[in-house]
Amino acid sequence: MKDIARHAGVSQSAVSFALNGRPGVSEDTRDRVRRVAEQLGWRPSAAARQLSGEGAATVGFVLARPADTLGVDSFFLQLVSGIQEVLAERHLGLLFQVVEDVDDECAVYRRWWAEHRVDGVLVVDPRTADPRPDLLDELGLPAVVIGGAPDERHPGLSTVWADDAGAMASVVGELYALGHRRIVHIAGLPGLAHTERRIRTLRTEAGRRGLAEVESVTTNYSDAEAAAVTRRMLERPNPPTALIYDNDVMAVAGVATATELGFAVPADVSVLAWEDSALCRMVKPWLSALSRDSVEFGRTAARELTALLDGGPARTVRVPVPRVIVRDSTGPARHT
């Protein structure tokens, strides 16, 4: 501050007013101070900002999922890339933590709030009975819920949501048009709101079309559980003719298991992944998949959070419905 004041020919208090956007100096002085600060390579100290009550310049992101399933999950990698891109533009840090369950996640929020560690948080994996929105309301911690439902409103919390129901309806419609009547959805973690929405929509679409042999089976998103469930389904007397997997890793494991059991993909069984990625184009056959811009999903969430931090109102924002990309792993049903 002394160096900037000396080079700009002003007092240290004027430097403080200018750099912190406070009244008390003219616009000419403010511009001159900022130019000098930039020339000297000055950056605000996050610790000093926290002590002065101006915020931590940091956003929190807690993930309550099995740690061994995260390293191969392309969705979260792309989501975080989009988040980080927007935060970097604002010179905001991202404090990331993996925990065992939602109770631990809530404990982290309480600790961060008490210690003034973060200015706001990004919340993922909404639950069907979720204690986090009420807790964040109580703490007054700005937050964006990623993947929430548009009818779940909380003061101070924005929601960025994807139409899982519409996406599942399009998947079922695609498979039904190919003649598939025995469809199994190998889903992710039970209790997650988006898992339940997909299961519910599959059931609704099956009922609407009169399909009696359609079901969902939940897993922990891992390739091991996907392989085990696939084996169990295909060893039935009347195996499914189509399999829907809730991520790309599970779909690849499913193709490998089907091939091992002597099933040809897609001649005997069609396979479709919920998340498209490079992995879907690195196996034979190439996997049909639901495609969405996960990086932009992250950008959107981060923009909504920075808007809250700037004093804007809580909003509900919808991202585009994922679209089915048809590749080699889906085809007409051989058995109906």
mmCIF file of C-alpha atoms in Angstrom:
data_model
loop_
_atom_site.group_PDB
_atom_site.id
_atom_site.type_symbol
_atom_site.label_atom_id
_atom_site.label_comp_id
_atom_site.label_asym_id
_atom_site.label_seq_id
_atom_site.Cartn_x
_atom_site.Cartn_y
_atom_site.Cartn_z
ATOM 1 C CA MET A 1 0.000 0.000 0.000
ATOM 2 C CA LYS A 2 2.880 2.345 0.784
ATOM 3 C CA ASP A 3 4.518 1.617 -2.572
ATOM 4 C CA ILE A 4 1.289 2.247 -4.466
ATOM 5 C CA ALA A 5 0.629 5.462 -2.519
ATOM 6 C CA ARG A 6 4.164 6.739 -3.230
ATOM 7 C CA HIS A 7 4.013 5.955 -6.953
ATOM 8 C CA ALA A 8 0.491 7.384 -7.341
ATOM 9 C CA GLY A 9 1.210 10.478 -5.238
ATOM 10 C CA VAL A 10 -1.727 9.886 -2.859
ATOM 11 C CA SER A 11 -2.253 8.846 0.750
ATOM 12 C CA GLN A 12 -2.479 5.232 1.896
ATOM 13 C CA SER A 13 -6.099 5.769 2.904
ATOM 14 C CA ALA A 14 -6.857 6.933 -0.644
ATOM 15 C CA VAL A 15 -5.242 3.743 -1.959
ATOM 16 C CA SER A 16 -7.449 1.666 0.352
ATOM 17 C CA PHE A 17 -10.597 3.495 -0.759
ATOM 18 C CA ALA A 18 -9.691 3.157 -4.430
ATOM 19 C CA LEU A 19 -8.765 -0.521 -4.413
ATOM 20 C CA ASN A 20 -11.749 -1.586 -2.306
ATOM 21 C CA GLY A 21 -14.319 0.356 -4.331
ATOM 22 C CA ARG A 22 -15.271 2.644 -1.455
ATOM 23 C CA PRO A 23 -16.384 6.279 -1.756
ATOM 24 C CA GLY A 24 -14.018 9.031 -0.688
ATOM 25 C CA VAL A 25 -11.805 9.453 -3.749
ATOM 26 C CA SER A 26 -12.449 10.834 -7.222
ATOM 27 C CA GLU A 27 -12.754 8.571 -10.255
ATOM 28 C CA ASP A 28 -9.517 10.011 -11.641
ATOM 29 C CA THR A 29 -7.698 9.096 -8.439
ATOM 30 C CA ARG A 30 -9.304 5.664 -8.392
ATOM 31 C CA ASP A 31 -8.195 4.984 -11.972
ATOM 32 C CA ARG A 32 -4.666 6.242 -11.280
ATOM 33 C CA VAL A 33 -4.312 4.070 -8.172
ATOM 34 C CA ARG A 34 -5.565 0.982 -10.015
ATOM 35 C CA ARG A 35 -3.159 1.562 -12.910
ATOM 36 C CA VAL A 36 -0.229 1.862 -10.523
ATOM 37 C CA ALA A 37 -1.374 -1.227 -8.608
ATOM 38 C CA GLU A 38 -1.506 -3.195 -11.841
ATOM 39 C CA GLN A 39 1.942 -1.979 -12.904
ATOM 40 C CA LEU A 40 3.371 -3.071 -9.552
ATOM 41 C CA GLY A 41 1.708 -6.478 -9.808
ATOM 42 C CA TRP A 42 -0.475 -5.956 -6.729
ATOM 43 C CA ARG A 43 -3.133 -8.539 -5.877
ATOM 44 C CA PRO A 44 -5.579 -8.439 -2.947
ATOM 45 C CA SER A 45 -4.774 -10.710 -0.014
ATOM 46 C CA ALA A 46 -7.551 -13.216 0.632
ATOM 47 C CA ALA A 47 -6.533 -13.451 4.300
ATOM 48 C CA ALA A 48 -6.627 -9.687 4.693
ATOM 49 C CA ARG A 49 -10.015 -9.485 2.979
ATOM 50 C CA GLN A 50 -11.364 -12.102 5.377
ATOM 51 C CA LEU A 51 -10.076 -10.249 8.435
ATOM 52 C CA SER A 52 -11.604 -6.997 7.208
ATOM 53 C CA GLY A 53 -14.986 -8.671 6.681
ATOM 54 C CA GLU A 54 -14.857 -8.452 2.894
ATOM 55 C CA GLY A 55 -15.153 -12.182 2.249
ATOM 56 C CA ALA A 56 -12.919 -15.174 1.716
ATOM 57 C CA ALA A 57 -12.724 -14.923 -2.099
ATOM 58 C CA THR A 58 -13.357 -18.670 -2.093
ATOM 59 C CA VAL A 59 -16.240 -20.920 -3.120
ATOM 60 C CA GLY A 60 -16.858 -24.302 -1.496
ATOM 61 C CA PHE A 61 -17.706 -27.600 -3.204
ATOM 62 C CA VAL A 62 -18.319 -30.765 -1.153
ATOM 63 C CA LEU A 63 -18.904 -34.149 -2.737
ATOM 64 C CA ALA A 64 -20.478 -36.971 -0.720
ATOM 65 C CA ARG A 65 -19.765 -39.962 -2.938
ATOM 66 C CA PRO A 66 -17.521 -43.019 -2.738
ATOM 67 C CA ALA A 67 -14.047 -41.696 -3.460
ATOM 68 C CA ASP A 68 -13.090 -44.734 -5.536
ATOM 69 C CA THR A 69 -15.806 -43.953 -8.109
ATOM 70 C CA LEU A 70 -14.740 -40.344 -8.766
ATOM 71 C CA GLY A 71 -11.505 -40.870 -10.641
ATOM 72 C CA VAL A 72 -13.290 -42.358 -13.642
ATOM 73 C CA ASP A 73 -16.360 -40.086 -13.633
ATOM 74 C CA SER A 74 -16.048 -37.793 -16.644
ATOM 75 C CA PHE A 75 -19.140 -35.769 -15.703
ATOM 76 C CA PHE A 76 -17.633 -34.314 -12.535
ATOM 77 C CA LEU A 77 -14.306 -33.586 -14.224
ATOM 78 C CA GLN A 78 -16.085 -31.579 -16.922
ATOM 79 C CA LEU A 79 -18.425 -29.934 -14.414
ATOM 80 C CA VAL A 80 -15.519 -28.748 -12.254
ATOM 81 C CA SER A 81 -13.668 -27.521 -15.358
ATOM 82 C CA GLY A 82 -16.601 -25.266 -16.209
ATOM 83 C CA ILE A 83 -16.901 -24.055 -12.615
ATOM 84 C CA GLN A 84 -13.207 -23.279 -12.366
ATOM 85 C CA GLU A 85 -13.222 -21.375 -15.660
ATOM 86 C CA VAL A 86 -15.783 -18.866 -14.355
ATOM 87 C CA LEU A 87 -14.267 -18.621 -10.872
ATOM 88 C CA ALA A 88 -10.831 -17.920 -12.345
ATOM 89 C CA GLU A 89 -12.255 -14.950 -14.241
ATOM 90 C CA ARG A 90 -13.345 -13.518 -10.902
ATOM 91 C CA HIS A 91 -10.120 -14.498 -9.094
ATOM 92 C CA LEU A 92 -12.117 -16.760 -6.789
ATOM 93 C CA GLY A 93 -10.653 -19.939 -5.335
ATOM 94 C CA LEU A 94 -12.397 -23.320 -5.173
ATOM 95 C CA LEU A 95 -12.232 -25.248 -1.906
ATOM 96 C CA PHE A 96 -13.029 -28.906 -2.672
ATOM 97 C CA GLN A 97 -13.658 -31.713 -0.194
ATOM 98 C CA VAL A 98 -14.843 -35.325 -0.487
ATOM 99 C CA VAL A 99 -16.799 -36.767 2.458
ATOM 100 C CA GLU A 100 -18.522 -40.027 3.358
ATOM 101 C CA ASP A 101 -22.145 -38.900 3.504
ATOM 102 C CA VAL A 102 -24.546 -35.956 3.657
ATOM 103 C CA ASP A 103 -24.232 -35.643 7.456
ATOM 104 C CA ASP A 104 -20.489 -35.100 7.035
ATOM 105 C CA GLU A 105 -21.209 -32.639 4.244
ATOM 106 C CA CYS A 106 -23.499 -30.616 6.522
ATOM 107 C CA ALA A 107 -20.781 -30.625 9.197
ATOM 108 C CA VAL A 108 -18.336 -29.192 6.650
ATOM 109 C CA TYR A 109 -20.772 -26.373 5.789
ATOM 110 C CA ARG A 110 -21.182 -25.507 9.462
ATOM 111 C CA ARG A 111 -17.414 -25.425 9.952
ATOM 112 C CA TRP A 112 -16.765 -23.362 6.834
ATOM 113 C CA TRP A 113 -19.479 -20.902 7.866
ATOM 114 C CA ALA A 114 -18.123 -20.577 11.430
ATOM 115 C CA GLU A 115 -14.574 -20.090 10.188
ATOM 116 C CA HIS A 116 -15.596 -17.724 7.322
ATOM 117 C CA ARG A 117 -13.761 -20.034 4.930
ATOM 118 C CA VAL A 118 -16.071 -19.588 1.927
ATOM 119 C CA ASP A 119 -18.374 -16.925 0.534
ATOM 120 C CA GLY A 120 -20.806 -19.447 -0.980
ATOM 121 C CA VAL A 121 -21.118 -23.090 -1.988
ATOM 122 C CA LEU A 122 -22.055 -25.260 -4.959
ATOM 123 C CA VAL A 123 -24.272 -28.193 -3.973
ATOM 124 C CA VAL A 124 -24.491 -31.358 -6.075
ATOM 125 C CA ASP A 125 -26.456 -34.604 -5.924
ATOM 126 C CA PRO A 126 -29.756 -33.327 -4.444
ATOM 127 C CA ARG A 127 -31.456 -35.986 -2.317
ATOM 128 C CA THR A 128 -35.104 -36.931 -2.101
ATOM 129 C CA ALA A 129 -35.062 -35.993 1.599
ATOM 130 C CA ASP A 130 -32.284 -33.411 1.652
ATOM 131 C CA PRO A 131 -31.264 -31.524 4.818
ATOM 132 C CA ARG A 132 -28.765 -29.261 3.040
ATOM 133 C CA PRO A 133 -31.017 -26.517 1.588
ATOM 134 C CA ASP A 134 -32.628 -25.802 4.969
ATOM 135 C CA LEU A 135 -29.212 -25.779 6.642
ATOM 136 C CA LEU A 136 -27.771 -23.357 4.084
ATOM 137 C CA ASP A 137 -30.867 -21.153 4.480
ATOM 138 C CA GLU A 138 -30.314 -21.177 8.238
ATOM 139 C CA LEU A 139 -26.630 -20.275 7.889
ATOM 140 C CA GLY A 140 -27.371 -17.609 5.305
ATOM 141 C CA LEU A 141 -24.695 -19.096 3.053
ATOM 142 C CA PRO A 142 -25.324 -18.324 -0.649
ATOM 143 C CA ALA A 143 -25.608 -21.530 -2.639
ATOM 144 C CA VAL A 144 -26.460 -22.979 -6.023
ATOM 145 C CA VAL A 145 -28.016 -26.432 -6.170
ATOM 146 C CA ILE A 146 -26.810 -28.254 -9.281
ATOM 147 C CA GLY A 147 -29.363 -30.726 -10.605
ATOM 148 C CA GLY A 148 -32.217 -29.680 -8.353
ATOM 149 C CA ALA A 149 -35.869 -29.555 -9.333
ATOM 150 C CA PRO A 150 -37.544 -26.300 -10.425
ATOM 151 C CA ASP A 151 -40.283 -26.601 -7.789
ATOM 152 C CA GLU A 152 -37.842 -26.839 -4.874
ATOM 153 C CA ARG A 153 -37.297 -23.193 -3.974
ATOM 154 C CA HIS A 154 -35.360 -21.910 -0.969
ATOM 155 C CA PRO A 155 -34.620 -18.259 -0.172
ATOM 156 C CA GLY A 156 -31.075 -17.385 -1.124
ATOM 157 C CA LEU A 157 -30.484 -20.626 -3.041
ATOM 158 C CA SER A 158 -30.417 -20.726 -6.812
ATOM 159 C CA THR A 159 -31.088 -23.919 -8.764
ATOM 160 C CA VAL A 160 -29.573 -25.061 -12.055
ATOM 161 C CA TRP A 161 -31.566 -28.015 -13.262
ATOM 162 C CA ALA A 162 -31.537 -30.548 -16.068
ATOM 163 C CA ASP A 163 -34.687 -32.235 -17.323
ATOM 164 C CA ASP A 164 -33.909 -35.846 -16.371
ATOM 165 C CA ALA A 165 -37.520 -36.818 -16.954
ATOM 166 C CA GLY A 166 -37.494 -35.455 -20.491
ATOM 167 C CA ALA A 167 -34.150 -37.124 -21.178
ATOM 168 C CA MET A 168 -35.366 -40.526 -19.966
ATOM 169 C CA ALA A 169 -38.546 -40.175 -22.017
ATOM 170 C CA SER A 170 -36.461 -39.592 -25.145
ATOM 171 C CA VAL A 171 -34.284 -42.637 -24.385
ATOM 172 C CA VAL A 172 -37.298 -44.898 -23.911
ATOM 173 C CA GLY A 173 -38.874 -43.514 -27.064
ATOM 174 C CA GLU A 174 -35.701 -44.246 -29.041
ATOM 175 C CA LEU A 175 -35.483 -47.831 -27.784
ATOM 176 C CA TYR A 176 -39.211 -48.453 -28.176
ATOM 177 C CA ALA A 177 -39.040 -47.329 -31.800
ATOM 178 C CA LEU A 178 -36.346 -49.968 -32.338
ATOM 179 C CA GLY A 179 -38.705 -52.651 -31.055
ATOM 180 C CA HIS A 180 -37.311 -53.070 -27.546
ATOM 181 C CA ARG A 181 -39.846 -54.247 -24.974
ATOM 182 C CA ARG A 182 -37.570 -55.674 -22.253
ATOM 183 C CA ILE A 183 -35.486 -52.759 -20.975
ATOM 184 C CA VAL A 184 -33.344 -52.558 -17.834
ATOM 185 C CA HIS A 185 -32.063 -49.262 -16.454
ATOM 186 C CA ILE A 186 -28.839 -49.774 -14.484
ATOM 187 C CA ALA A 187 -29.014 -46.657 -12.358
ATOM 188 C CA GLY A 188 -26.707 -44.800 -10.011
ATOM 189 C CA LEU A 189 -26.975 -44.235 -6.283
ATOM 190 C CA PRO A 190 -30.402 -44.691 -4.689
ATOM 191 C CA GLY A 191 -31.809 -41.675 -2.872
ATOM 192 C CA LEU A 192 -30.373 -39.135 -5.312
ATOM 193 C CA ALA A 193 -33.144 -36.936 -6.696
ATOM 194 C CA HIS A 194 -32.048 -37.362 -10.307
ATOM 195 C CA THR A 195 -31.838 -41.157 -9.905
ATOM 196 C CA GLU A 196 -35.387 -41.215 -8.551
ATOM 197 C CA ARG A 197 -36.631 -38.939 -11.348
ATOM 198 C CA ARG A 198 -35.153 -41.234 -13.982
ATOM 199 C CA ILE A 199 -36.596 -44.346 -12.341
ATOM 200 C CA ARG A 200 -40.009 -42.728 -11.986
ATOM 201 C CA THR A 201 -40.029 -41.556 -15.603
ATOM 202 C CA LEU A 202 -38.975 -44.970 -16.887
ATOM 203 C CA ARG A 203 -41.861 -46.524 -14.974
ATOM 204 C CA THR A 204 -44.295 -43.916 -16.323
ATOM 205 C CA GLU A 205 -43.136 -44.344 -19.921
ATOM 206 C CA ALA A 206 -43.309 -48.132 -19.629
ATOM 207 C CA GLY A 207 -46.847 -47.924 -18.270
ATOM 208 C CA ARG A 208 -47.892 -45.559 -21.033
ATOM 209 C CA ARG A 209 -46.631 -48.012 -23.654
ATOM 210 C CA GLY A 210 -47.865 -51.146 -21.917
ATOM 211 C CA LEU A 211 -44.364 -52.519 -21.252
ATOM 212 C CA ALA A 212 -44.415 -55.046 -18.407
ATOM 213 C CA GLU A 213 -40.740 -56.100 -18.505
ATOM 214 C CA VAL A 214 -39.031 -52.811 -17.717
ATOM 215 C CA GLU A 215 -37.170 -52.072 -14.470
ATOM 216 C CA SER A 216 -34.411 -50.066 -12.798
ATOM 217 C CA VAL A 217 -31.603 -51.419 -10.589
ATOM 218 C CA THR A 218 -29.523 -49.013 -8.480
ATOM 219 C CA THR A 219 -25.730 -49.237 -8.091
ATOM 220 C CA ASN A 220 -22.852 -47.160 -6.705
ATOM 221 C CA TYR A 221 -21.875 -45.973 -10.229
ATOM 222 C CA SER A 222 -18.854 -48.293 -10.325
ATOM 223 C CA ASP A 223 -17.818 -50.548 -13.192
ATOM 224 C CA ALA A 224 -17.723 -53.524 -10.810
ATOM 225 C CA GLU A 225 -21.368 -53.167 -9.764
ATOM 226 C CA ALA A 226 -22.429 -52.443 -13.346
ATOM 227 C CA ALA A 227 -20.748 -55.660 -14.483
ATOM 228 C CA ALA A 228 -22.370 -57.677 -11.691
ATOM 229 C CA VAL A 229 -25.870 -56.343 -12.418
ATOM 230 C CA THR A 230 -25.399 -56.818 -16.174
ATOM 231 C CA ARG A 231 -24.408 -60.433 -15.655
ATOM 232 C CA ARG A 232 -27.426 -61.030 -13.434
ATOM 233 C CA MET A 233 -29.828 -59.478 -15.950
ATOM 234 C CA LEU A 234 -28.429 -61.284 -19.004
ATOM 235 C CA GLU A 235 -28.430 -64.678 -17.301
ATOM 236 C CA ARG A 236 -32.210 -64.536 -16.916
ATOM 237 C CA PRO A 237 -34.342 -66.939 -18.991
ATOM 238 C CA ASN A 238 -35.746 -63.921 -20.881
ATOM 239 C CA PRO A 239 -32.921 -61.373 -20.753
ATOM 240 C CA PRO A 240 -33.461 -57.710 -21.588
ATOM 241 C CA THR A 241 -32.933 -56.586 -25.152
ATOM 242 C CA ALA A 242 -31.776 -53.105 -24.115
ATOM 243 C CA LEU A 243 -29.679 -51.771 -21.223
ATOM 244 C CA ILE A 244 -29.514 -48.124 -20.123
ATOM 245 C CA TYR A 245 -26.551 -47.188 -17.907
ATOM 246 C CA ASP A 246 -26.420 -44.032 -15.785
ATOM 247 C CA ASN A 247 -22.849 -43.201 -16.807
ATOM 248 C CA ASP A 248 -20.289 -44.028 -19.458
ATOM 249 C CA VAL A 249 -18.024 -46.145 -17.245
ATOM 250 C CA MET A 250 -20.864 -48.485 -16.328
ATOM 251 C CA ALA A 251 -21.908 -48.768 -19.973
ATOM 252 C CA VAL A 252 -18.392 -49.805 -21.017
ATOM 253 C CA ALA A 253 -18.344 -52.417 -18.240
ATOM 254 C CA GLY A 254 -21.747 -53.601 -19.434
ATOM 255 C CA VAL A 255 -20.546 -54.106 -23.009
ATOM 256 C CA ALA A 256 -17.527 -56.058 -21.775
ATOM 257 C CA THR A 257 -19.716 -58.281 -19.599
ATOM 258 C CA ALA A 258 -22.271 -58.881 -22.362
ATOM 259 C CA THR A 259 -19.491 -59.861 -24.777
ATOM 260 C CA GLU A 260 -17.977 -62.205 -22.202
ATOM 261 C CA LEU A 261 -21.355 -63.921 -21.845
ATOM 262 C CA GLY A 262 -21.622 -64.393 -25.608
ATOM 263 C CA PHE A 263 -24.074 -61.569 -26.338
ATOM 264 C CA ALA A 264 -23.419 -59.482 -29.429
ATOM 265 C CA VAL A 265 -23.920 -55.715 -29.086
ATOM 266 C CA PRO A 266 -26.292 -54.562 -30.540
ATOM 267 C CA ALA A 267 -27.545 -57.693 -32.320
ATOM 268 C CA ASP A 268 -28.549 -59.417 -29.057
ATOM 269 C CA VAL A 269 -28.674 -56.490 -26.641
ATOM 270 C CA SER A 270 -28.541 -52.731 -27.198
ATOM 271 C CA VAL A 271 -26.542 -50.523 -24.821
ATOM 272 C CA LEU A 272 -26.980 -46.801 -24.178
ATOM 273 C CA ALA A 273 -24.958 -44.590 -21.793
ATOM 274 C CA TRP A 274 -26.519 -41.667 -19.961
ATOM 275 C CA GLU A 275 -23.323 -39.567 -20.163
ATOM 276 C CA ASP A 276 -21.460 -39.136 -23.433
ATOM 277 C CA SER A 277 -17.675 -38.843 -23.310
ATOM 278 C CA ALA A 278 -14.532 -39.751 -25.220
ATOM 279 C CA LEU A 279 -14.738 -43.147 -23.512
ATOM 280 C CA CYS A 280 -17.912 -43.893 -25.483
ATOM 281 C CA ARG A 281 -15.866 -43.593 -28.678
ATOM 282 C CA MET A 282 -12.909 -45.651 -27.452
ATOM 283 C CA VAL A 283 -14.713 -49.005 -27.289
ATOM 284 C CA LYS A 284 -16.151 -51.307 -29.929
ATOM 285 C CA PRO A 285 -18.905 -50.824 -30.732
ATOM 286 C CA TRP A 286 -19.056 -47.073 -30.201
ATOM 287 C CA LEU A 287 -21.669 -46.347 -27.558
ATOM 288 C CA SER A 288 -24.929 -44.555 -28.187
ATOM 289 C CA ALA A 289 -25.286 -41.946 -25.449
ATOM 290 C CA LEU A 290 -27.106 -38.954 -24.066
ATOM 291 C CA SER A 291 -25.036 -35.897 -24.861
ATOM 292 C CA ARG A 292 -24.987 -32.669 -22.881
ATOM 293 C CA ASP A 293 -22.457 -29.894 -22.378
ATOM 294 C CA SER A 294 -21.270 -30.692 -18.850
ATOM 295 C CA VAL A 295 -18.620 -27.956 -18.969
ATOM 296 C CA GLU A 296 -21.308 -25.365 -19.723
ATOM 297 C CA PHE A 297 -23.407 -26.869 -16.926
ATOM 298 C CA GLY A 298 -20.539 -26.010 -14.570
ATOM 299 C CA ARG A 299 -20.127 -22.535 -16.041
ATOM 300 C CA THR A 300 -23.837 -21.846 -15.585
ATOM 301 C CA ALA A 301 -23.756 -22.944 -11.946
ATOM 302 C CA ALA A 302 -20.693 -20.833 -11.197
ATOM 303 C CA ARG A 303 -22.216 -17.778 -12.898
ATOM 304 C CA GLU A 304 -25.367 -18.141 -10.817
ATOM 305 C CA LEU A 305 -23.312 -18.339 -7.633
ATOM 306 C CA THR A 306 -21.231 -15.269 -8.483
ATOM 307 C CA ALA A 307 -24.500 -13.447 -9.229
ATOM 308 C CA LEU A 308 -25.684 -14.317 -5.715
ATOM 309 C CA LEU A 309 -22.382 -13.128 -4.264
ATOM 310 C CA ASP A 310 -22.886 -9.835 -6.114
ATOM 311 C CA GLY A 311 -26.218 -9.411 -4.339
ATOM 312 C CA GLY A 312 -28.500 -10.716 -7.069
ATOM 313 C CA PRO A 313 -31.734 -12.643 -6.391
ATOM 314 C CA ALA A 314 -31.996 -16.431 -6.230
ATOM 315 C CA ARG A 315 -33.043 -17.896 -9.573
ATOM 316 C CA THR A 316 -33.987 -21.172 -11.217
ATOM 317 C CA VAL A 317 -32.135 -21.819 -14.471
ATOM 318 C CA ARG A 318 -32.703 -24.729 -16.824
ATOM 319 C CA VAL A 319 -29.951 -26.193 -19.001
ATOM 320 C CA PRO A 320 -30.796 -27.810 -22.368
ATOM 321 C CA VAL A 321 -32.260 -31.318 -22.347
ATOM 322 C CA PRO A 322 -29.583 -33.910 -23.231
ATOM 323 C CA ARG A 323 -30.062 -35.408 -26.693
ATOM 324 C CA VAL A 324 -29.588 -39.001 -27.793
ATOM 325 C CA ILE A 325 -26.535 -39.560 -29.993
ATOM 326 C CA VAL A 326 -27.132 -42.787 -31.915
ATOM 327 C CA ARG A 327 -23.978 -44.805 -32.574
ATOM 328 C CA ASP A 328 -23.214 -48.488 -33.067
ATOM 329 C CA SER A 329 -24.349 -49.953 -29.730
ATOM 330 C CA THR A 330 -28.099 -49.623 -30.348
ATOM 331 C CA GLY A 331 -30.114 -51.379 -33.008
ATOM 332 C CA PRO A 332 -33.394 -53.184 -33.690
ATOM 333 C CA ALA A 333 -34.497 -55.694 -31.070
ATOM 334 C CA ARG A 334 -34.061 -59.311 -32.120
ATOM 335 C CA HIS A 335 -36.460 -60.638 -29.467
ATOM 336 C CA THR A 336 -39.678 -58.798 -28.617
#
